């Protein structure tokens, strides 16, 4: 459906070779050899420049002649490149060597201890006559010999030299764990089968996520069980949740439980300066993984590469886009029976490219949420296993003090408490250490808006209970699945989850019921505290929208009983001009006024009714809210039990 856009329309950014998308193997080969050849060429010219200065005249030709004339130079070696004058005859005493000597390697003015003069040759017939006159021995050096030496010095030696430097550097870099020159290779941390000691028992407080992942382990262990019956094993599972809730830990636990190899890579590792490198890494990673199947590929921080391409209006990021495209290609390219499962983690599912979430890719999403009270206690228990605790330490009490903390925070608190105990000279960690550690951490978290005050917590508890009770007592409303006051990031302080059935039609009564449930939160706040808060903003928006649609779209008002007041404009598929459906207003100002009044009237009457309903059940409202304050979350069963009493 056109989600996988190719890069052809932005196609001038491929530095070496063509776009590596379709079948990039050949490109890759010569792309990298070009880099090496370039490096080698630059290196060799440098080498030549520094070590092999071919022409290095030490004196002028006239001076050279003068030195012959004065008798200082006794022997002259003639080559095409230069004349070299020696102040001695041959060392062994013979005036003229029978076999010409190889040119001296030392060209810096001395050869051994004897002074050497060198000059650029001039075609001067006088020179020979002068040398004959002065009885200077002169001879030309055979060109073959120097040619071979030339080759050795200007080619073979530098190549060998750079080869060794390169080898040395690679070894060094290899030891450091980096891989600077081998840009195309992946940096996945590969953990072989059996090396992972993490188990599901090391993760707590995220029971729903664990349940889903137990199934994934089963896929990896006994795939036939599923394929025999004709079922399709999911290829990708996306772990979604705030930072520090244990997503990475869970992925490791899956690999540990299944006893398969584990390839771990962070999304950021794919994103490189050079276009195409990330894509090459993805390809490499999948190739390695296929060879090792069954195994798990874990891509941490998927959002680093998986950001929606649609938002890139201003040209976008070619590198990331190519990497993402490659990932999609690879995910489509393997067969679900091959024993390869891709886990990914993100805390920004909202920015992910929709193509990633399509069936056949990350079609399973697992929510890894902040732990509630029992969950926090369990996490504390896990992490304090390795710490010597005083018998007086009450982990449940610590859990109660740490509302809003994630697993990583709790692990940190246990560690901090242990450090405080050592600093206090104790051999066991006591409750006070924990309290101090919590206070330290709290200060940091408060800045991040993740901790709310006790009064706010009470308001949130009653607000959510209001929603839940309205859902329970409104005929036809979706049943409550979970109520929680565990804060989730900025803005959402709690939530009431209803099991929504797929509905294609809704009656007027059901729409009004929806409005009732939405208004339940604010009504409960007003009933209990006598004042209202901003916490209901989102609820009110949604309630107002429903009321407006009832009047304008569904013909459910008294004046326009069976008429629609809006008409959707050309939609995305039909027209090129309108990217969004345009609403045409086809009614008068007076009608607009009527709509506004009618919305206000609906909301007012419903609100009054909701308040009435809740007022009749104030005792129940208190019971549920208090239990919610204590436990932080109530599931379907607990809630049903409370309201059926
Ligand atoms: P995420 O990947 O979600 O950001 P991590 O898995 O990296 O979080 O968690 C960091 C550390 O915090 C873990 O190594 C573990 O020690 C601790 N931790 C986090 N969540 C849990 C949990 N649910 N149970 C036990 N320990 C946890
Ligand atoms: Mg992580
Ligand atoms: Zn609400």
XYZ file of C-alpha atoms and ligand atoms in Angstrom:
674
model
C 0.000 0.000 0.000
C 2.818 2.309 -0.711
C 4.182 2.490 2.774
C 7.564 1.311 1.777
C 8.787 4.246 -0.181
C 11.934 3.826 -2.119
C 14.546 6.455 -2.186
C 14.616 7.117 -5.843
C 13.201 10.599 -5.567
C 15.998 11.767 -3.357
C 18.610 9.863 -5.123
C 21.845 11.829 -5.221
C 23.190 11.049 -1.848
C 24.823 7.717 -2.383
C 28.472 8.412 -1.863
C 29.971 5.231 -3.195
C 28.080 3.308 -5.784
C 24.372 3.128 -6.145
C 21.535 2.831 -3.699
C 22.238 -0.282 -1.706
C 18.625 -1.257 -1.460
C 17.695 -3.904 -4.022
C 20.721 -6.139 -4.214
C 23.525 -4.310 -2.620
C 26.129 -7.043 -2.263
C 28.211 -6.111 -5.341
C 28.202 -2.462 -4.427
C 29.399 -3.168 -1.032
C 32.458 -5.025 -2.278
C 33.897 -2.331 -4.415
C 32.639 0.465 -2.301
C 34.958 -0.565 0.454
C 37.899 -1.495 -1.701
C 37.809 2.030 -3.100
C 38.118 3.400 0.385
C 41.136 1.222 1.020
C 42.797 2.083 -2.273
C 42.316 5.756 -1.574
C 43.821 5.435 1.855
C 46.729 3.462 0.433
C 47.411 5.968 -2.320
C 47.386 8.926 0.033
C 49.541 7.040 2.447
C 52.096 6.114 -0.186
C 52.526 9.576 -1.508
C 53.056 10.732 2.055
C 55.590 7.989 2.574
C 57.400 8.928 -0.585
C 57.372 12.529 0.355
C 58.768 11.965 3.803
C 61.238 9.149 3.285
C 62.080 9.057 -0.380
C 62.825 12.552 -1.541
C 64.311 11.578 -4.833
C 65.979 14.787 -5.812
C 67.752 16.454 -3.019
C 70.486 18.623 -4.470
C 72.847 19.700 -1.842
C 74.851 22.070 -3.984
C 74.656 23.999 -7.221
C 76.132 22.557 -10.367
C 78.733 25.354 -10.525
C 79.776 24.619 -6.988
C 80.017 20.937 -7.846
C 82.344 21.789 -10.701
C 84.367 24.047 -8.450
C 84.817 21.191 -5.988
C 86.098 18.957 -8.781
C 88.412 21.705 -9.878
C 89.754 22.206 -6.379
C 90.345 18.470 -6.127
C 87.989 17.938 -3.237
C 85.782 15.551 -5.180
C 87.711 12.475 -6.203
C 85.015 10.187 -7.495
C 81.691 10.916 -9.241
C 78.738 8.690 -9.687
C 76.505 9.570 -12.635
C 72.841 8.712 -12.818
C 69.922 10.250 -14.651
C 68.637 11.780 -11.509
C 71.767 13.321 -10.054
C 75.548 13.348 -9.951
C 77.101 12.358 -6.664
C 80.592 13.446 -5.793
C 82.659 11.547 -3.231
C 85.742 12.983 -1.577
C 87.548 9.662 -1.557
C 88.398 7.117 -4.157
C 86.988 3.687 -3.590
C 87.527 2.552 -0.040
C 89.290 -0.641 -1.050
C 91.792 1.561 -2.821
C 91.033 0.776 -6.424
C 90.426 4.005 -8.234
C 87.547 2.907 -10.408
C 85.202 0.146 -9.341
C 84.911 -2.646 -11.867
C 81.287 -3.137 -11.046
C 79.448 0.049 -10.360
C 78.209 0.277 -6.852
C 74.584 0.606 -6.069
C 73.525 4.131 -5.320
C 74.030 5.034 -1.763
C 70.970 4.849 0.392
C 71.993 7.832 2.389
C 71.291 10.961 0.569
C 71.635 13.537 3.216
C 75.086 14.763 2.447
C 77.199 11.994 3.858
C 77.724 8.407 2.917
C 79.089 6.688 5.920
C 81.671 9.131 7.155
C 82.851 10.499 3.831
C 81.310 13.773 2.673
C 79.084 13.501 -0.362
C 78.092 16.260 -2.726
C 75.182 15.941 -4.968
C 73.828 18.059 -7.747
C 71.216 17.984 -10.444
C 72.905 16.930 -13.689
C 73.383 19.402 -16.503
C 74.342 18.411 -19.992
C 77.790 19.934 -19.710
C 80.537 18.323 -21.865
C 83.088 20.390 -19.964
C 82.450 18.340 -16.893
C 83.837 15.132 -18.375
C 86.874 16.978 -19.672
C 87.337 18.561 -16.282
C 87.091 15.227 -14.540
C 89.544 13.607 -16.967
C 91.886 16.490 -16.349
C 91.625 16.179 -12.597
C 91.803 12.372 -12.752
C 88.497 12.028 -11.036
C 87.064 8.559 -11.315
C 83.616 8.682 -12.842
C 81.112 6.029 -13.727
C 77.457 5.658 -14.532
C 75.237 3.403 -12.505
C 73.311 0.690 -14.265
C 69.666 1.610 -14.639
C 68.303 -1.899 -14.108
C 69.634 -2.141 -10.631
C 68.188 1.164 -9.620
C 64.885 0.397 -11.301
C 64.409 -2.661 -9.156
C 65.387 -0.723 -6.097
C 63.063 2.013 -7.183
C 60.181 -0.395 -7.240
C 61.161 -1.799 -3.896
C 61.475 1.552 -2.283
C 58.562 3.353 -3.780
C 56.047 0.532 -3.862
C 56.772 -2.600 -1.948
C 58.170 -1.087 1.189
C 55.394 1.473 1.665
C 52.733 -1.106 0.988
C 54.259 -3.419 3.526
C 54.667 -0.552 5.916
C 51.036 0.482 5.664
C 49.853 -3.046 5.749
C 51.525 -3.517 9.093
C 50.240 -0.229 10.436
C 46.776 -1.181 9.307
C 47.048 -4.599 10.895
C 48.249 -3.034 14.082
C 45.456 -0.482 14.157
C 42.800 -3.063 13.441
C 44.096 -5.190 16.238
C 44.031 -2.246 18.568
C 40.537 -1.221 17.531
C 39.395 -4.779 17.756
C 40.613 -4.933 21.313
C 38.784 -1.757 22.109
C 35.584 -3.224 20.793
C 35.106 -0.560 18.193
C 35.132 -1.186 14.515
C 35.957 1.992 12.786
C 36.914 0.895 9.329
C 34.624 -2.040 8.926
C 31.644 0.268 8.768
C 29.376 -2.254 7.133
C 29.632 -4.885 9.757
C 27.195 -5.040 12.558
C 27.941 -4.245 16.135
C 25.416 -6.587 17.604
C 26.333 -7.950 20.928
C 25.933 -11.619 20.354
C 25.292 -13.740 23.331
C 25.539 -17.380 22.573
C 23.099 -19.987 23.644
C 23.380 -20.952 27.268
C 25.253 -17.807 28.192
C 22.182 -15.915 29.243
C 21.395 -16.464 32.858
C 18.404 -14.141 32.934
C 15.128 -15.935 33.527
C 11.546 -14.807 33.864
C 11.930 -15.189 37.607
C 14.328 -12.227 37.504
C 11.579 -9.981 36.224
C 8.641 -8.953 38.350
C 5.759 -6.539 38.325
C 5.025 -6.915 34.637
C 2.902 -10.027 34.712
C 0.835 -9.336 31.604
C 3.953 -8.837 29.531
C 5.496 -11.962 30.969
C 2.457 -14.018 30.092
C 2.646 -12.939 26.472
C 6.340 -13.621 26.264
C 6.011 -17.099 27.734
C 4.221 -17.892 24.511
C 7.089 -16.504 22.471
C 9.458 -18.818 24.311
C 7.182 -21.676 23.390
C 7.300 -20.616 19.725
C 11.044 -20.813 19.809
C 11.173 -24.121 21.617
C 8.496 -26.045 19.784
C 7.614 -24.280 16.566
C 6.128 -27.445 15.020
C 3.358 -27.389 17.588
C 2.092 -24.184 16.032
C 2.923 -24.772 12.405
C 1.408 -28.273 12.380
C -1.970 -26.834 13.133
C -1.480 -24.184 10.469
C -0.844 -21.293 12.799
C 1.552 -18.522 11.979
C 4.226 -17.733 14.474
C 4.606 -14.008 14.983
C 7.818 -12.601 13.560
C 8.099 -9.558 15.681
C 7.099 -8.612 19.182
C 7.327 -5.009 20.256
C 7.827 -4.237 23.918
C 6.359 -0.861 24.701
C 6.787 0.970 27.954
C 8.481 3.775 29.837
C 12.250 3.651 30.374
C 13.504 1.390 33.115
C 10.488 -0.872 33.319
C 12.464 -3.924 32.295
C 12.029 -4.221 28.526
C 15.648 -5.121 27.891
C 15.560 -7.439 30.861
C 12.484 -9.203 29.506
C 14.063 -9.694 26.106
C 17.082 -11.304 27.724
C 14.812 -13.461 29.828
C 13.040 -14.707 26.705
C 16.350 -15.731 25.183
C 17.480 -17.263 28.454
C 14.311 -19.271 28.887
C 14.273 -20.472 25.314
C 17.982 -21.312 25.447
C 18.731 -19.708 22.098
C 21.333 -17.245 20.938
C 20.573 -13.599 21.375
C 21.610 -10.758 19.118
C 21.285 -7.456 20.830
C 21.621 -4.170 19.069
C 20.469 -0.702 19.835
C 18.606 1.273 17.233
C 21.175 4.015 17.545
C 23.916 1.618 16.413
C 22.348 1.490 12.992
C 22.332 5.172 12.469
C 25.628 6.291 11.029
C 27.059 9.166 9.186
C 27.277 7.415 5.851
C 24.159 6.667 3.944
C 23.770 2.966 3.489
C 25.840 1.870 6.433
C 22.856 1.308 8.689
C 21.141 -0.697 5.983
C 24.266 -2.776 5.521
C 24.350 -3.429 9.237
C 20.757 -4.572 9.268
C 21.479 -6.939 6.392
C 24.529 -8.276 8.137
C 22.702 -8.751 11.403
C 19.940 -10.768 9.794
C 22.408 -12.831 7.827
C 24.298 -13.760 10.955
C 21.093 -14.442 12.812
C 19.737 -16.693 10.070
C 22.885 -18.765 10.294
C 22.414 -19.146 14.007
C 18.673 -19.832 14.091
C 16.805 -20.504 16.237
C 17.661 -17.235 17.849
C 16.359 -13.887 18.923
C 17.228 -10.551 17.446
C 16.633 -7.795 19.918
C 16.567 -4.237 18.673
C 16.592 -1.897 21.614
C 15.303 1.661 21.208
C 13.641 0.863 17.934
C 12.408 4.439 17.594
C 15.917 5.558 16.675
C 15.471 3.969 13.257
C 11.767 3.354 13.175
C 10.557 6.938 13.260
C 7.688 7.589 10.958
C 8.824 8.623 7.507
C 5.644 10.533 6.950
C 6.705 13.289 9.303
C 9.840 14.003 7.347
C 8.418 16.797 5.309
C 11.691 18.667 4.940
C 13.550 16.052 2.965
C 13.974 13.598 5.768
C 16.890 11.543 6.828
C 18.027 9.272 4.044
C 20.231 7.181 6.218
C 17.534 6.377 8.710
C 14.987 5.818 6.012
C 17.194 3.356 4.198
C 17.923 1.547 7.402
C 14.246 1.318 8.159
C 13.493 0.127 4.643
C 16.135 -2.538 4.956
C 14.677 -3.665 8.252
C 11.253 -3.976 6.674
C 12.696 -5.898 3.759
C 14.500 -8.300 6.082
C 11.449 -8.791 8.245
C 9.387 -9.677 5.214
C 12.160 -11.841 3.892
C 12.292 -14.578 6.446
C 9.958 -17.377 6.987
C 8.253 -17.642 10.333
C 9.241 -21.280 10.634
C 12.937 -20.459 10.505
C 13.089 -20.001 14.252
C 13.952 -16.350 14.139
C 11.977 -13.977 16.306
C 12.571 -10.281 16.474
C 11.976 -8.497 19.713
C 12.156 -4.751 19.822
C 11.706 -2.220 22.564
C 10.625 1.382 22.505
C 9.253 3.990 24.811
C 7.893 6.036 21.923
C 5.444 3.786 20.106
C 3.637 6.887 18.912
C 6.477 7.962 16.618
C 6.995 4.574 15.000
C 6.426 4.192 11.312
C 3.062 2.539 10.736
C 4.686 0.112 8.314
C 6.564 -1.432 11.228
C 3.332 -2.275 12.999
C 1.671 -4.002 10.091
C 0.818 -7.693 10.233
C 3.873 -9.800 9.546
C 6.162 -7.342 11.249
C 5.776 -6.146 14.798
C 2.208 -7.245 14.897
C 2.351 -8.087 18.565
C 2.707 -5.341 21.052
C 3.372 -6.025 24.671
C 2.858 -3.293 27.201
C 5.557 -3.178 29.853
C 4.061 -0.792 32.350
C 5.125 0.774 35.607
C 4.744 -1.753 38.407
C 1.943 -1.467 40.939
C 2.331 -2.044 44.656
C 2.661 -5.837 44.713
C 4.828 -5.621 41.623
C 7.190 -3.170 43.271
C 7.478 -5.361 46.315
C 8.358 -8.338 44.132
C 10.994 -6.317 42.276
C 12.500 -5.152 45.551
C 12.591 -8.751 46.698
C 14.482 -9.809 43.564
C 17.068 -7.106 43.855
C 17.619 -7.402 47.588
C 18.359 -11.101 47.267
C 22.029 -10.314 46.860
C 22.008 -7.781 49.700
C 22.253 -8.597 53.380
C 19.033 -7.234 54.847
C 18.257 -6.714 58.476
C 15.275 -8.922 59.447
C 13.379 -5.762 60.355
C 13.320 -4.460 56.798
C 9.745 -4.292 55.535
C 9.827 -4.429 51.747
C 6.045 -3.976 51.505
C 6.369 -0.668 53.326
C 9.130 0.402 50.970
C 6.969 -0.538 48.023
C 4.218 1.667 49.422
C 6.616 4.604 49.545
C 7.678 4.231 45.947
C 4.565 4.809 43.903
C 5.508 5.646 40.344
C 8.969 4.097 40.538
C 10.018 1.738 37.777
C 12.110 -1.398 38.106
C 15.344 0.417 37.372
C 14.583 2.978 40.108
C 13.918 0.199 42.590
C 17.103 -1.654 41.678
C 18.909 1.606 42.197
C 17.300 2.136 45.607
C 18.386 -1.265 46.849
C 21.928 -0.538 45.765
C 21.874 2.955 47.233
C 20.589 1.588 50.539
C 23.411 -0.925 50.632
C 25.938 1.841 50.056
C 24.378 3.926 52.809
C 24.615 0.969 55.172
C 28.308 0.609 54.438
C 28.833 4.308 54.938
C 27.042 4.022 58.289
C 29.370 1.193 59.281
C 26.610 -1.402 59.385
C 26.884 -4.972 58.186
C 23.200 -5.177 57.343
C 20.893 -2.863 55.464
C 18.211 -1.398 57.695
C 14.879 0.244 56.938
C 16.306 3.709 57.508
C 18.823 3.170 54.699
C 15.999 2.397 52.331
C 14.037 5.455 53.389
C 17.037 7.662 52.835
C 17.701 6.101 49.459
C 14.093 6.680 48.442
C 14.289 10.317 49.421
C 17.378 10.789 47.315
C 15.757 9.188 44.292
C 12.479 11.019 44.835
C 14.111 14.385 44.451
C 15.292 13.399 40.996
C 11.988 11.896 39.990
C 9.955 14.856 41.173
C 11.815 16.969 38.686
C 10.700 14.580 36.001
C 7.074 14.967 37.113
C 6.646 11.337 37.829
C 5.732 11.588 41.458
C 2.480 13.093 42.630
C 1.525 14.353 46.055
C -0.715 12.312 48.379
C -3.636 14.745 47.965
C -3.419 14.511 44.210
C -3.309 10.778 44.500
C -6.575 10.800 46.437
C -8.231 12.964 43.817
C -7.015 10.660 41.072
C -8.270 7.600 42.956
C -11.770 9.021 43.322
C -11.782 10.291 39.772
C -10.948 6.880 38.367
C -13.400 5.180 40.686
C -16.056 7.561 39.377
C -15.388 6.355 35.828
C -15.377 2.743 36.920
C -18.641 2.927 38.868
C -20.383 4.715 36.016
C -19.158 2.008 33.675
C -20.490 -0.631 36.022
C -23.893 0.943 36.499
C -24.602 2.194 32.998
C -26.516 -0.431 31.072
C -24.669 -1.431 27.906
C -21.368 0.148 28.885
C -18.161 -1.811 28.307
C -17.143 -3.690 31.451
C -14.216 -2.435 33.511
C -11.025 -4.383 32.963
C -8.596 -2.516 35.136
C -8.412 0.590 37.258
C -5.030 2.046 38.067
C -3.620 5.101 39.712
C -0.018 4.298 38.867
C 1.143 7.500 37.219
C 2.172 7.075 33.618
C 4.366 9.818 32.408
C 3.297 13.419 32.302
C -0.394 14.015 32.069
C -1.913 10.623 32.621
C -2.248 10.193 36.348
C -4.432 7.138 36.288
C -6.675 5.200 34.015
C -9.749 3.055 33.878
C -9.601 0.477 31.193
C -12.755 -0.952 29.710
C -12.963 -3.993 27.503
C -14.097 -2.492 24.255
C -15.904 -4.754 21.888
C -15.764 -4.098 18.200
C -18.849 -2.088 17.482
C -20.155 -1.023 14.160
C -23.359 0.562 15.369
C -24.194 2.351 18.545
C -27.609 3.325 19.747
C -28.458 6.745 21.058
C -28.675 5.315 24.551
C -25.202 3.774 24.303
C -23.687 7.042 23.164
C -25.226 8.805 26.113
C -23.909 6.007 28.316
C -20.414 6.696 26.994
C -20.801 10.339 27.926
C -21.915 9.273 31.396
C -18.810 7.159 31.934
C -16.585 9.998 30.755
C -18.270 12.475 33.082
C -18.059 10.047 36.007
C -14.524 11.130 36.876
C -15.251 14.778 37.356
C -18.579 14.104 39.050
C -16.858 11.929 41.642
C -14.272 14.624 42.298
C -16.946 17.233 42.859
C -19.035 14.941 45.007
C -16.207 13.985 47.354
C -13.993 17.059 47.442
C -16.540 19.749 46.592
C -14.227 21.126 43.922
C -13.202 20.208 40.442
C -9.736 19.838 38.927
C -8.014 19.907 35.578
C -7.663 16.141 35.598
C -10.841 15.703 33.570
C -9.745 17.746 30.562
C -9.370 14.797 28.233
C -12.617 13.216 29.411
C -14.499 16.437 28.724
C -13.087 16.778 25.229
C -14.202 13.304 24.377
C -17.651 13.728 25.930
C -18.165 16.979 24.045
C -17.115 15.368 20.787
C -19.631 12.593 21.224
C -22.390 15.064 22.016
C -21.541 17.165 18.961
C -21.450 14.177 16.662
C -24.823 13.044 17.955
C -26.278 16.330 16.793
C -24.360 17.000 13.602
C -23.614 13.531 12.238
C -26.122 11.107 13.660
C -29.306 13.183 13.551
C -30.048 12.592 17.214
C -31.082 16.101 18.245
C -34.703 17.151 18.510
C -34.599 19.877 15.853
C -32.544 17.992 13.257
C -33.880 14.660 14.262
C -32.933 12.817 11.117
C -30.623 15.194 9.312
C -26.877 15.388 9.011
C -25.320 18.801 9.346
C -21.847 18.111 8.045
C -20.601 16.559 4.913
C -17.181 15.101 4.640
C -15.160 16.585 1.836
C -13.128 14.672 -0.662
C -11.178 12.072 1.192
C -7.568 11.053 0.926
C -8.119 8.523 -1.803
C -10.390 10.566 -3.986
C -8.544 13.785 -4.415
C -5.084 15.152 -4.755
C -5.789 18.538 -3.290
C -7.203 17.645 0.064
C -4.896 15.620 2.243
C -7.414 15.681 5.085
C -11.128 15.333 4.939
C -12.562 18.793 4.904
C -15.693 19.534 6.815
C -18.075 21.747 4.953
C -20.441 23.666 7.077
C -23.745 23.764 5.383
C -25.890 25.446 7.963
C -26.673 28.886 9.266
C -25.283 30.791 12.222
C -28.522 30.130 14.024
C -27.982 26.405 13.622
C -24.461 26.736 14.968
C -25.934 28.416 18.004
C -28.451 25.648 18.340
C -25.682 23.032 18.177
C -23.688 24.783 20.880
C -26.725 25.103 23.100
C -27.700 21.528 22.519
C -24.221 20.257 23.386
C -24.299 22.263 26.580
C -27.748 20.932 27.391
C -26.799 17.300 26.823
C -23.661 17.585 28.936
C -25.498 19.391 31.692
C -28.350 16.926 31.997
C -26.020 13.948 31.771
C -23.692 15.395 34.379
C -26.544 16.002 36.805
C -27.661 12.440 36.335
C -24.162 11.049 36.805
C -23.731 12.997 40.029
C -27.026 11.621 41.214
C -26.017 8.038 40.397
C -22.704 8.404 42.209
C -24.250 10.206 45.191
C -26.526 7.240 45.716
C -23.462 5.015 45.880
C -21.134 7.241 47.818
C -20.257 4.490 50.277
C -19.213 2.210 47.460
C -17.252 5.057 45.897
C -15.273 5.358 49.122
C -14.696 1.633 49.461
C -13.374 1.243 45.950
C -11.280 4.401 46.023
C -9.685 3.516 49.354
C -8.790 0.056 48.154
C -7.432 1.583 44.979
C -5.298 3.961 47.024
C -3.959 1.029 48.925
C -3.360 -1.355 46.041
C -2.868 1.171 43.239
C -4.577 -1.035 40.739
C -7.647 -3.225 40.717
C -8.335 -5.843 38.125
C -11.651 -6.947 36.734
C -12.233 -9.631 39.328
C -11.404 -7.499 42.350
C -13.578 -4.698 41.084
C -16.564 -6.969 40.367
C -16.280 -8.441 43.796
C -16.425 -5.012 45.403
C -19.451 -3.786 43.513
C -21.454 -6.981 43.905
C -21.225 -6.874 47.675
P 14.252 -0.719 29.894
O 14.932 -1.527 28.852
O 12.774 -0.934 29.948
O 14.585 0.728 29.869
P 15.912 -2.283 31.594
O 15.464 -3.649 31.230
O 17.151 -1.817 30.956
O 14.756 -1.239 31.313
O 16.020 -2.187 33.174
C 17.155 -1.721 33.806
C 17.388 -2.494 35.069
O 16.373 -2.238 36.009
C 17.373 -3.978 34.851
O 18.627 -4.449 34.518
C 16.928 -4.516 36.195
O 18.003 -4.601 37.088
C 16.011 -3.431 36.691
N 14.616 -3.728 36.384
C 13.824 -3.019 35.557
N 12.598 -3.532 35.499
C 12.597 -4.627 36.269
C 11.592 -5.582 36.600
N 10.349 -5.527 36.097
N 11.930 -6.589 37.437
C 13.173 -6.649 37.948
N 14.155 -5.775 37.677
C 13.884 -4.754 36.851
Mg 16.367 -0.802 27.613
Zn -10.858 10.700 33.664
